[in-house]
Amino acid sequence: MEEKKEVCEKCHDTGIVKEANGSIHTCWDCMAAGRLNQHSDKLPDSKIRL
């Protein structure tokens, strides 16, 4: 039996909400539910060499 994943109505599981006035912010509902991934896999190259 497949479990149906519920999609956030505000951000559509992107974690970013765009308001009608054009401003954007974090989806607080997803943050409170613990559905946001705090570790990005798309890190920019900082050009720092050790």
Tab-separated table of N, CA and C in Angstrom:
chain	number	residue	atom	x	y	z
A	1	MET	N	0.838	-1.178	0.000
A	1	MET	CA	0.000	0.000	0.000
A	1	MET	C	0.883	1.242	0.000
A	2	GLU	N	0.630	2.160	-0.928
A	2	GLU	CA	1.434	3.368	-1.050
A	2	GLU	C	0.930	4.446	-0.099
A	3	GLU	N	1.895	5.131	0.536
A	3	GLU	CA	1.553	6.249	1.402
A	3	GLU	C	1.541	7.519	0.565
A	4	LYS	N	0.443	8.237	0.600
A	4	LYS	CA	0.326	9.453	-0.195
A	4	LYS	C	0.947	10.617	0.567
A	5	LYS	N	1.932	11.264	-0.041
A	5	LYS	CA	2.612	12.391	0.592
A	5	LYS	C	1.775	13.652	0.414
A	6	GLU	N	1.569	14.357	1.514
A	6	GLU	CA	0.803	15.593	1.478
A	6	GLU	C	1.703	16.742	1.042
A	7	VAL	N	1.254	17.507	0.059
A	7	VAL	CA	2.020	18.629	-0.470
A	7	VAL	C	1.536	19.911	0.203
A	8	CYS	N	2.484	20.744	0.612
A	8	CYS	CA	2.152	22.012	1.255
A	8	CYS	C	1.435	22.919	0.257
A	9	GLU	N	0.288	23.462	0.672
A	9	GLU	CA	-0.490	24.327	-0.213
A	9	GLU	C	0.148	25.701	-0.398
A	10	LYS	N	0.908	26.159	0.593
A	10	LYS	CA	1.493	27.508	0.526
A	10	LYS	C	2.734	27.555	-0.356
A	11	CYS	N	3.641	26.575	-0.209
A	11	CYS	CA	4.914	26.649	-0.941
A	11	CYS	C	5.084	25.526	-1.970
A	12	HIS	N	4.172	24.580	-2.021
A	12	HIS	CA	4.254	23.434	-2.925
A	12	HIS	C	5.559	22.667	-2.735
A	13	ASP	N	5.978	22.538	-1.460
A	13	ASP	CA	7.173	21.808	-1.031
A	13	ASP	C	8.488	22.400	-1.526
A	14	THR	N	8.510	23.697	-1.834
A	14	THR	CA	9.773	24.350	-2.190
A	14	THR	C	10.425	24.980	-0.970
A	15	GLY	N	9.619	25.283	0.070
A	15	GLY	CA	10.141	25.925	1.270
A	15	GLY	C	10.152	27.437	1.172
A	16	ILE	N	9.727	27.981	0.025
A	16	ILE	CA	9.727	29.429	-0.188
A	16	ILE	C	8.320	29.866	-0.595
A	17	VAL	N	7.797	30.865	0.110
A	17	VAL	CA	6.468	31.398	-0.176
A	17	VAL	C	6.622	32.761	-0.826
A	18	LYS	N	5.927	32.968	-1.953
A	18	LYS	CA	5.930	34.271	-2.612
A	18	LYS	C	4.577	34.920	-2.355
A	19	GLU	N	4.603	36.085	-1.725
A	19	GLU	CA	3.377	36.803	-1.390
A	19	GLU	C	2.853	37.570	-2.601
A	20	ALA	N	1.615	38.032	-2.514
A	20	ALA	CA	0.978	38.766	-3.609
A	20	ALA	C	1.693	40.092	-3.910
A	21	ASN	N	2.344	40.671	-2.894
A	21	ASN	CA	3.041	41.941	-3.108
A	21	ASN	C	4.456	41.748	-3.667
A	22	GLY	N	4.853	40.509	-3.918
A	22	GLY	CA	6.155	40.226	-4.519
A	22	GLY	C	7.231	39.829	-3.534
A	23	SER	N	6.981	39.954	-2.245
A	23	SER	CA	7.991	39.567	-1.257
A	23	SER	C	8.026	38.044	-1.111
A	24	ILE	N	9.176	37.527	-0.707
A	24	ILE	CA	9.326	36.090	-0.501
A	24	ILE	C	9.835	35.841	0.915
A	25	HIS	N	9.490	34.675	1.444
A	25	HIS	CA	9.958	34.297	2.776
A	25	HIS	C	9.886	32.783	2.918
A	26	THR	N	10.486	32.294	3.972
A	26	THR	CA	10.486	30.875	4.285
A	26	THR	C	9.067	30.429	4.626
A	27	CYS	N	8.721	29.234	4.238
A	27	CYS	CA	7.413	28.683	4.578
A	27	CYS	C	7.440	28.258	6.047
A	28	TRP	N	6.744	29.028	6.879
A	28	TRP	CA	6.773	28.777	8.321
A	28	TRP	C	6.072	27.474	8.674
A	29	ASP	N	5.055	27.084	7.904
A	29	ASP	CA	4.353	25.825	8.177
A	29	ASP	C	5.290	24.635	7.978
A	30	CYS	N	6.071	24.643	6.904
A	30	CYS	CA	7.016	23.554	6.648
A	30	CYS	C	8.141	23.558	7.674
A	31	MET	N	8.576	24.754	8.091
A	31	MET	CA	9.636	24.835	9.085
A	31	MET	C	9.160	24.254	10.421
A	32	ALA	N	7.947	24.610	10.820
A	32	ALA	CA	7.400	24.116	12.083
A	32	ALA	C	7.166	22.606	12.033
A	33	ALA	N	6.837	22.082	10.858
A	33	ALA	CA	6.582	20.651	10.709
A	33	ALA	C	7.869	19.850	10.562
A	34	GLY	N	9.016	20.539	10.371
A	34	GLY	CA	10.296	19.853	10.221
A	34	GLY	C	10.511	19.265	8.847
A	35	ARG	N	9.861	19.828	7.829
A	35	ARG	CA	9.980	19.289	6.477
A	35	ARG	C	11.052	19.970	5.636
A	36	LEU	N	11.718	20.999	6.178
A	36	LEU	CA	12.751	21.693	5.409
A	36	LEU	C	14.097	21.027	5.630
A	37	ASN	N	14.887	20.909	4.573
A	37	ASN	CA	16.224	20.337	4.654
A	37	ASN	C	17.205	21.471	4.884
A	38	GLN	N	17.894	21.449	6.008
A	38	GLN	CA	18.805	22.539	6.337
A	38	GLN	C	20.154	22.410	5.651
A	39	HIS	N	20.432	21.295	5.013
A	39	HIS	CA	21.707	21.087	4.342
A	39	HIS	C	21.503	21.115	2.831
A	40	SER	N	22.096	22.098	2.183
A	40	SER	CA	21.963	22.240	0.747
A	40	SER	C	23.006	21.383	0.041
A	41	ASP	N	22.609	20.780	-1.069
A	41	ASP	CA	23.573	20.017	-1.864
A	41	ASP	C	24.087	20.846	-3.039
A	42	LYS	N	23.677	22.117	-3.123
A	42	LYS	CA	24.091	23.004	-4.206
A	42	LYS	C	24.943	24.140	-3.645
A	43	LEU	N	26.078	23.805	-3.097
A	43	LEU	CA	26.944	24.813	-2.506
A	43	LEU	C	27.769	25.519	-3.568
A	44	PRO	N	27.897	26.849	-3.475
A	44	PRO	CA	28.708	27.575	-4.444
A	44	PRO	C	30.196	27.352	-4.169
A	45	ASP	N	31.010	27.473	-5.191
A	45	ASP	CA	32.445	27.351	-5.026
A	45	ASP	C	32.972	28.657	-4.427
A	46	SER	N	33.542	28.590	-3.227
A	46	SER	CA	34.031	29.785	-2.551
A	46	SER	C	35.423	30.199	-3.006
A	47	LYS	N	36.069	29.336	-3.794
A	47	LYS	CA	37.426	29.577	-4.303
A	47	LYS	C	38.460	29.684	-3.195
A	48	ILE	N	38.162	29.159	-2.015
A	48	ILE	CA	39.110	29.142	-0.909
A	48	ILE	C	39.954	27.876	-1.025
A	49	ARG	N	41.247	28.040	-0.957
A	49	ARG	CA	42.163	26.903	-1.071
A	49	ARG	C	42.961	26.789	0.214
A	50	LEU	N	43.087	25.596	0.708
A	50	LEU	CA	43.857	25.365	1.925
A	50	LEU	C	45.218	24.800	1.603
